[in-house]
XYZ file of C-alpha atoms in Angstrom:
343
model
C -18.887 19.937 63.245
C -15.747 17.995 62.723
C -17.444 14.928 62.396
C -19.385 16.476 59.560
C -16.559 17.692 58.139
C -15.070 14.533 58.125
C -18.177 12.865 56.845
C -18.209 15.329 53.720
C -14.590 14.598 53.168
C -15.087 11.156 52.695
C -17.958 11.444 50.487
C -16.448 13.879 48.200
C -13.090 11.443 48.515
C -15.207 8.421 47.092
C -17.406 10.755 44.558
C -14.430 11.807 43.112
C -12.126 8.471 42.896
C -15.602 7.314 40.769
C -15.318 10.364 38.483
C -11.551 9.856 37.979
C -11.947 6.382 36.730
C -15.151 7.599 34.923
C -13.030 9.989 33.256
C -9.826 7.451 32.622
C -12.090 4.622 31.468
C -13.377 7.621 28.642
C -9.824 7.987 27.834
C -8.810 4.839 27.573
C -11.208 3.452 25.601
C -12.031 6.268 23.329
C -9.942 7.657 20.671
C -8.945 7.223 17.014
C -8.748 3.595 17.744
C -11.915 2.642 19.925
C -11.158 -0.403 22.198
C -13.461 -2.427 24.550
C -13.761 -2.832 28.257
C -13.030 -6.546 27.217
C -10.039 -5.384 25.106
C -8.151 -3.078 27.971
C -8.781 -5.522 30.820
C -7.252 -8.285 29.032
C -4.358 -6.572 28.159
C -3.859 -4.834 31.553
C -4.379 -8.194 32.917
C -1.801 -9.805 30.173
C -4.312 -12.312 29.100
C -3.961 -13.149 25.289
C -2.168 -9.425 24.969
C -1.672 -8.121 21.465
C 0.589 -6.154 20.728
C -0.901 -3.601 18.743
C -3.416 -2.991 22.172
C -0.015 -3.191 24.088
C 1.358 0.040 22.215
C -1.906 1.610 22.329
C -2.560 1.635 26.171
C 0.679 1.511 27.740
C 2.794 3.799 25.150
C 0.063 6.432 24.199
C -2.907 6.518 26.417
C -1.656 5.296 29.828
C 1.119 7.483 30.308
C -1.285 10.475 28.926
C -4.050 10.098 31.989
C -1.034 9.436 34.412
C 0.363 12.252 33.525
C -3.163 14.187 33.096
C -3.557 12.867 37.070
C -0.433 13.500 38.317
C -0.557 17.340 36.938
C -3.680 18.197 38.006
C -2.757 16.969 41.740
C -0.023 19.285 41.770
C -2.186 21.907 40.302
C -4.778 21.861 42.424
C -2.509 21.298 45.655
C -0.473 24.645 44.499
C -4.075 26.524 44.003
C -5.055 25.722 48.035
C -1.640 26.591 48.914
C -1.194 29.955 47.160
C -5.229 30.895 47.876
C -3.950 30.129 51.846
C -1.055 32.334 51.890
C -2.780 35.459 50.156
C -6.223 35.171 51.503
C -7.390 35.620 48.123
C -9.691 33.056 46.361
C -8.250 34.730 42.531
C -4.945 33.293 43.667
C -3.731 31.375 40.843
C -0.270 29.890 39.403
C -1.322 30.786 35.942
C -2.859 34.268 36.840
C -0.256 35.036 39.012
C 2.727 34.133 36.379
C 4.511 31.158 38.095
C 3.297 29.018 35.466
C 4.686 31.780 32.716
C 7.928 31.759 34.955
C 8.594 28.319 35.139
C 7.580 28.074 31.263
C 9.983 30.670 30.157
C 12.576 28.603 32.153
C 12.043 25.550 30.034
C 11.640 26.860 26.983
C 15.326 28.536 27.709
C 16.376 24.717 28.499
C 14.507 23.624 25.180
C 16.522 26.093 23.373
C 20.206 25.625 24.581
C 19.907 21.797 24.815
C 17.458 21.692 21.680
C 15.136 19.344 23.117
C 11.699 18.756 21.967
C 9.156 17.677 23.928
C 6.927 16.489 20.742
C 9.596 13.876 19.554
C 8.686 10.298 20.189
C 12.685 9.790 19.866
C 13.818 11.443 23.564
C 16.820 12.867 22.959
C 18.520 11.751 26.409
C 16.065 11.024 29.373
C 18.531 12.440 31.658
C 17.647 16.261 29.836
C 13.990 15.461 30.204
C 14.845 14.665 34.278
C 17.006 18.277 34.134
C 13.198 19.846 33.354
C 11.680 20.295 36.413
C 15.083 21.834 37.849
C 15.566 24.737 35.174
C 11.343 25.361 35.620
C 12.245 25.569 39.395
C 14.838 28.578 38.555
C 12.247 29.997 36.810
C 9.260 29.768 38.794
C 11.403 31.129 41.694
C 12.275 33.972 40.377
C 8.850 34.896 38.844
C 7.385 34.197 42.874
C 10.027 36.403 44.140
C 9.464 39.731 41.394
C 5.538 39.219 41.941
C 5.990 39.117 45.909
C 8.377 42.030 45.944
C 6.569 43.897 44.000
C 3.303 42.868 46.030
C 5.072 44.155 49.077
C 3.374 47.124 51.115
C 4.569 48.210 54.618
C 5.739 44.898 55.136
C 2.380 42.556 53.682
C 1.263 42.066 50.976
C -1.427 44.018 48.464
C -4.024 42.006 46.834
C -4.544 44.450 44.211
C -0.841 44.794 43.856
C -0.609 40.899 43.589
C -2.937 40.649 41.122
C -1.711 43.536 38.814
C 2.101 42.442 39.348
C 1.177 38.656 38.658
C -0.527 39.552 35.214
C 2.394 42.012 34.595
C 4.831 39.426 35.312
C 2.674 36.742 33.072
C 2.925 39.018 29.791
C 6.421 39.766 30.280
C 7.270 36.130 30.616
C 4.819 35.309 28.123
C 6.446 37.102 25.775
C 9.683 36.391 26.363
C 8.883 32.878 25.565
C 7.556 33.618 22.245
C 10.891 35.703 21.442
C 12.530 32.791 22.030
C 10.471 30.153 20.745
C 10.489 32.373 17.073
C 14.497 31.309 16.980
C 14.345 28.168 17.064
C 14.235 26.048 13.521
C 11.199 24.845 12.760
C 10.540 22.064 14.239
C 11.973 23.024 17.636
C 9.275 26.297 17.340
C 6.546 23.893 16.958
C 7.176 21.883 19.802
C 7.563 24.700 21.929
C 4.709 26.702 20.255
C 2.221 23.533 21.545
C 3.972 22.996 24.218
C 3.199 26.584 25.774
C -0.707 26.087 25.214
C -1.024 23.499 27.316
C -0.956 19.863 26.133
C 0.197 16.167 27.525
C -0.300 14.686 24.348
C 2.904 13.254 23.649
C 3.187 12.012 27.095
C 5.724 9.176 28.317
C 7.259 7.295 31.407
C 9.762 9.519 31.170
C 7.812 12.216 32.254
C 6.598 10.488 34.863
C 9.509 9.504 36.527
C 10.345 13.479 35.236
C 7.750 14.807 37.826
C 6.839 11.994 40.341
C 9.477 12.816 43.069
C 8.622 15.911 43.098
C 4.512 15.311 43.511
C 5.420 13.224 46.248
C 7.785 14.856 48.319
C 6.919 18.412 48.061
C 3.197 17.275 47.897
C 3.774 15.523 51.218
C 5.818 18.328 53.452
C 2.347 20.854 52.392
C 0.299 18.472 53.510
C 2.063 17.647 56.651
C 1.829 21.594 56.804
C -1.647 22.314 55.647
C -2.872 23.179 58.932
C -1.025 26.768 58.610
C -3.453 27.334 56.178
C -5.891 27.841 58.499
C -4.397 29.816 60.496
C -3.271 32.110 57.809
C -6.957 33.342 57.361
C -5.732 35.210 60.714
C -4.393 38.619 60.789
C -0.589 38.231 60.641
C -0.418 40.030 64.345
C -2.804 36.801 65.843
C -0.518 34.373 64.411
C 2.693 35.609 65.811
C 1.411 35.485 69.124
C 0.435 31.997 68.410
C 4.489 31.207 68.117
C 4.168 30.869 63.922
C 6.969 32.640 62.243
C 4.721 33.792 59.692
C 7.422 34.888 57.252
C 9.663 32.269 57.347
C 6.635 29.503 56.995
C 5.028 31.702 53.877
C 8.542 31.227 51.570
C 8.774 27.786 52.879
C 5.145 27.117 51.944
C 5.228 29.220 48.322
C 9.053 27.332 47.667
C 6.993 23.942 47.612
C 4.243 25.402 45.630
C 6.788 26.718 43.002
C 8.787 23.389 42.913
C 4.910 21.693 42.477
C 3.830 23.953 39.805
C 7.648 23.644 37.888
C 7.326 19.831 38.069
C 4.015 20.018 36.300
C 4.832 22.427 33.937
C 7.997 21.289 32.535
C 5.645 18.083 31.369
C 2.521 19.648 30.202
C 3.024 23.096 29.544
C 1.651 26.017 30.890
C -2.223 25.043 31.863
C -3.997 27.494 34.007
C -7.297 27.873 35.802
C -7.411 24.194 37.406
C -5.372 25.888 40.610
C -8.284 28.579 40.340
C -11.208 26.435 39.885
C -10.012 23.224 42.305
C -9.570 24.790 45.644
C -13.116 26.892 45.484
C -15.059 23.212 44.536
C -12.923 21.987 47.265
C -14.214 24.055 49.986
C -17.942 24.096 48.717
C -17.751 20.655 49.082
C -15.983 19.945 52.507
C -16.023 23.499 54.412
C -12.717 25.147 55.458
C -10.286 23.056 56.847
C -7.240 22.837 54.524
C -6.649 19.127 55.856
C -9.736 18.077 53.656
C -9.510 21.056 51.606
C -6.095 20.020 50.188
C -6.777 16.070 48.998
C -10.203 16.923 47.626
C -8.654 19.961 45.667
C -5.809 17.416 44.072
C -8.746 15.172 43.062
C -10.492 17.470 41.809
C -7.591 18.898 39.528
C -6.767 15.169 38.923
C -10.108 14.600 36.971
C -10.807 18.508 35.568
C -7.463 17.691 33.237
C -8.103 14.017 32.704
C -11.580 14.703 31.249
C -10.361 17.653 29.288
C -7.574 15.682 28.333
C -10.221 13.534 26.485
C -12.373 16.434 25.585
C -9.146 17.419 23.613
C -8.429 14.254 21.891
C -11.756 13.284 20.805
C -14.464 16.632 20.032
C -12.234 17.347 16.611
C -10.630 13.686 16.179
C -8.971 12.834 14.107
C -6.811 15.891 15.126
C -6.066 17.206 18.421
C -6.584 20.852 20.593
C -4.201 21.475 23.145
C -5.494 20.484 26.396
C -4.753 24.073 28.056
C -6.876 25.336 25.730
C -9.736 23.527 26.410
C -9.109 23.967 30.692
C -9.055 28.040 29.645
C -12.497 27.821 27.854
C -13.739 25.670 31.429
C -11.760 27.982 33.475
C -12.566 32.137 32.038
C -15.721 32.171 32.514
C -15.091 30.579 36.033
C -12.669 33.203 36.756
C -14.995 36.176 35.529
C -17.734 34.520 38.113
C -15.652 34.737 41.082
C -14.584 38.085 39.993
C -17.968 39.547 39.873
C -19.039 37.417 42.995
C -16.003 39.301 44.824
C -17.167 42.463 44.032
C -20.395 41.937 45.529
């Protein structure tokens, strides 16, 4: 069985490494100014570069599916990771209002330090590194209302979580929009695009923004994604195992909130890829979060990179945000497993 297991996982690992760069050769080559295979590798390769392919790949378009990758790894690692803890495949950042938490946070940053996010002109890169921090705060204390709230006789409610996390969405939700309407103008339309969902405007920046954060927090729940398993236990069977179930759950949900922060103070508030990654995951490798975990982050890797392009190119010249296009993927994703949990 393990062997299997492992078999799958490697499989799946090499399927989906083709469909990233797939997905990033779509992106890279595709756009309002098409470019060649010939075109990209000689400039990657700095062979006869020109400069006007130089600003093209590495200023716009690299940085965008770097960003598109990096975002939908920390997506899809948060989805396995908050699925685990609750025992409930719904489990979402976006459903459950961490994403609206750590969004509200930001857009309070945007609006005290008045930075935009859809300005080609930064206005200090050390703000832009302050991002992840204030969408920390935020996601924090949107994890710790839902879970408190969630609470009953000591564990949590699924319905409750469910309700609360929705609850806790709206009200954050909306206390974005209060804030984004006073702003001036052009700070409300940077935040107004920024809450749908979009890595457009994408930059170094924000990858040196997020990347510590991917890789250290994305490392410790890996190195702890065998409690996973054992949290599809009753809570009674895994005390007597010698877990301290409490104490490993906040641990566990304060990495996914730092994750989900990281990604959102770059791209916005996109939903459904924390949803829709962990469930392909375990069709395709079975149960054991070790495998579950990777494949998820792949999966969420090339989900936003290919609706990344969807975005750029179905209404070219002009652009839909790219959270918009994950929510028309991701609903009627969401309203299948809803149905199928009912059954």
């Amino acid at each position: 069985m393990a062997r299997r297991s492992y078999h799958l996982f490697l499989w799946s690992s090499v399927s989906l490494f083709l469909l990233i760069l797939g997905a990033s050769y779509l992106h890279i080559t595709n756009g309002v100014f098409d470019m060649s295979v010939i075109d990209v590798a000689k400039t990657l390769m700095r062979i006869n570069s020109n400069k006007e392919f130089d600003l093209v790949i590495f200023e716009f378009r690299l940085p965008r599916i770097v960003i598109a990758a990096l975002v939908g790894v920390g997506l899809g690692i948060a989805g396995v990771v908050l699925q685990g803890i609750t025992r409930n495949g719904l489990a979402d950042p976006g459903i459950l209002g961490i994403n609206a938490g750590a969004g509200a946070a930001v857009v309070i940053f945007m609006y005290f330090f008045q930075v935009r996010l859809l300005d080609s002109d930064m206005s200090s890169w050390l703000l832009i590194m302050m991002m992840p921090l204030f969408g920390f705060i935020g996601g924090t204390i949107a994890a710790a209302l839902i879970f408190s709230f969630a609470l009953k006789n000591g564990h949590l409610n699924m319905q409750r979580l469910i309700l609360t996390g929705i609850s806790i969405n709206s009200g954050f939700g909306a206390l974005s929009m209060y804030l984004s309407l006073k702003m001036n103008e052009k700070d409300f339309e940077s935040a107004a695009v920024w809450m749908t969902g979009t890595i457009y405007n994408a930059n170094w920046i924000f990858v040196i923004a997020m990347l510590p954060w991917l890789l250290i927090l994305g490392f410790y729940i890996y190195k702890k994604s065998y409690l996973l398993d054992y949290f599809q236990l009753d809570e009674d069977n895994m005390t007597s195992l010698g877990i301290h179930v409490e104490k490993e759950k906040i641990t566990l949900l304060l990495a996914c909130v730092g994750l989900v922060s990281a990604c959102v103070s770059v791209s916005g508030s996109i939903g459904f890829i924390g949803l829709m990654a962990p469930h392909i995951a375990r069709q395709l490798v079975g149960i054991h979060h070790k495998y579950i975990m990777p494949i998820s982050a792949l999966i969420g890797a090339g989900l936003l990179i290919l609706s990344d392009f969807i975005a750029k190119t179905v209404f070219a010249p002009d652009e839909i945000a790219v959270g918009i296009v994950v929510s028309i993927i991701g609903i009627p994703y969401f309203l299948y497993l809803l149905v199928k949990a009912k059954d």
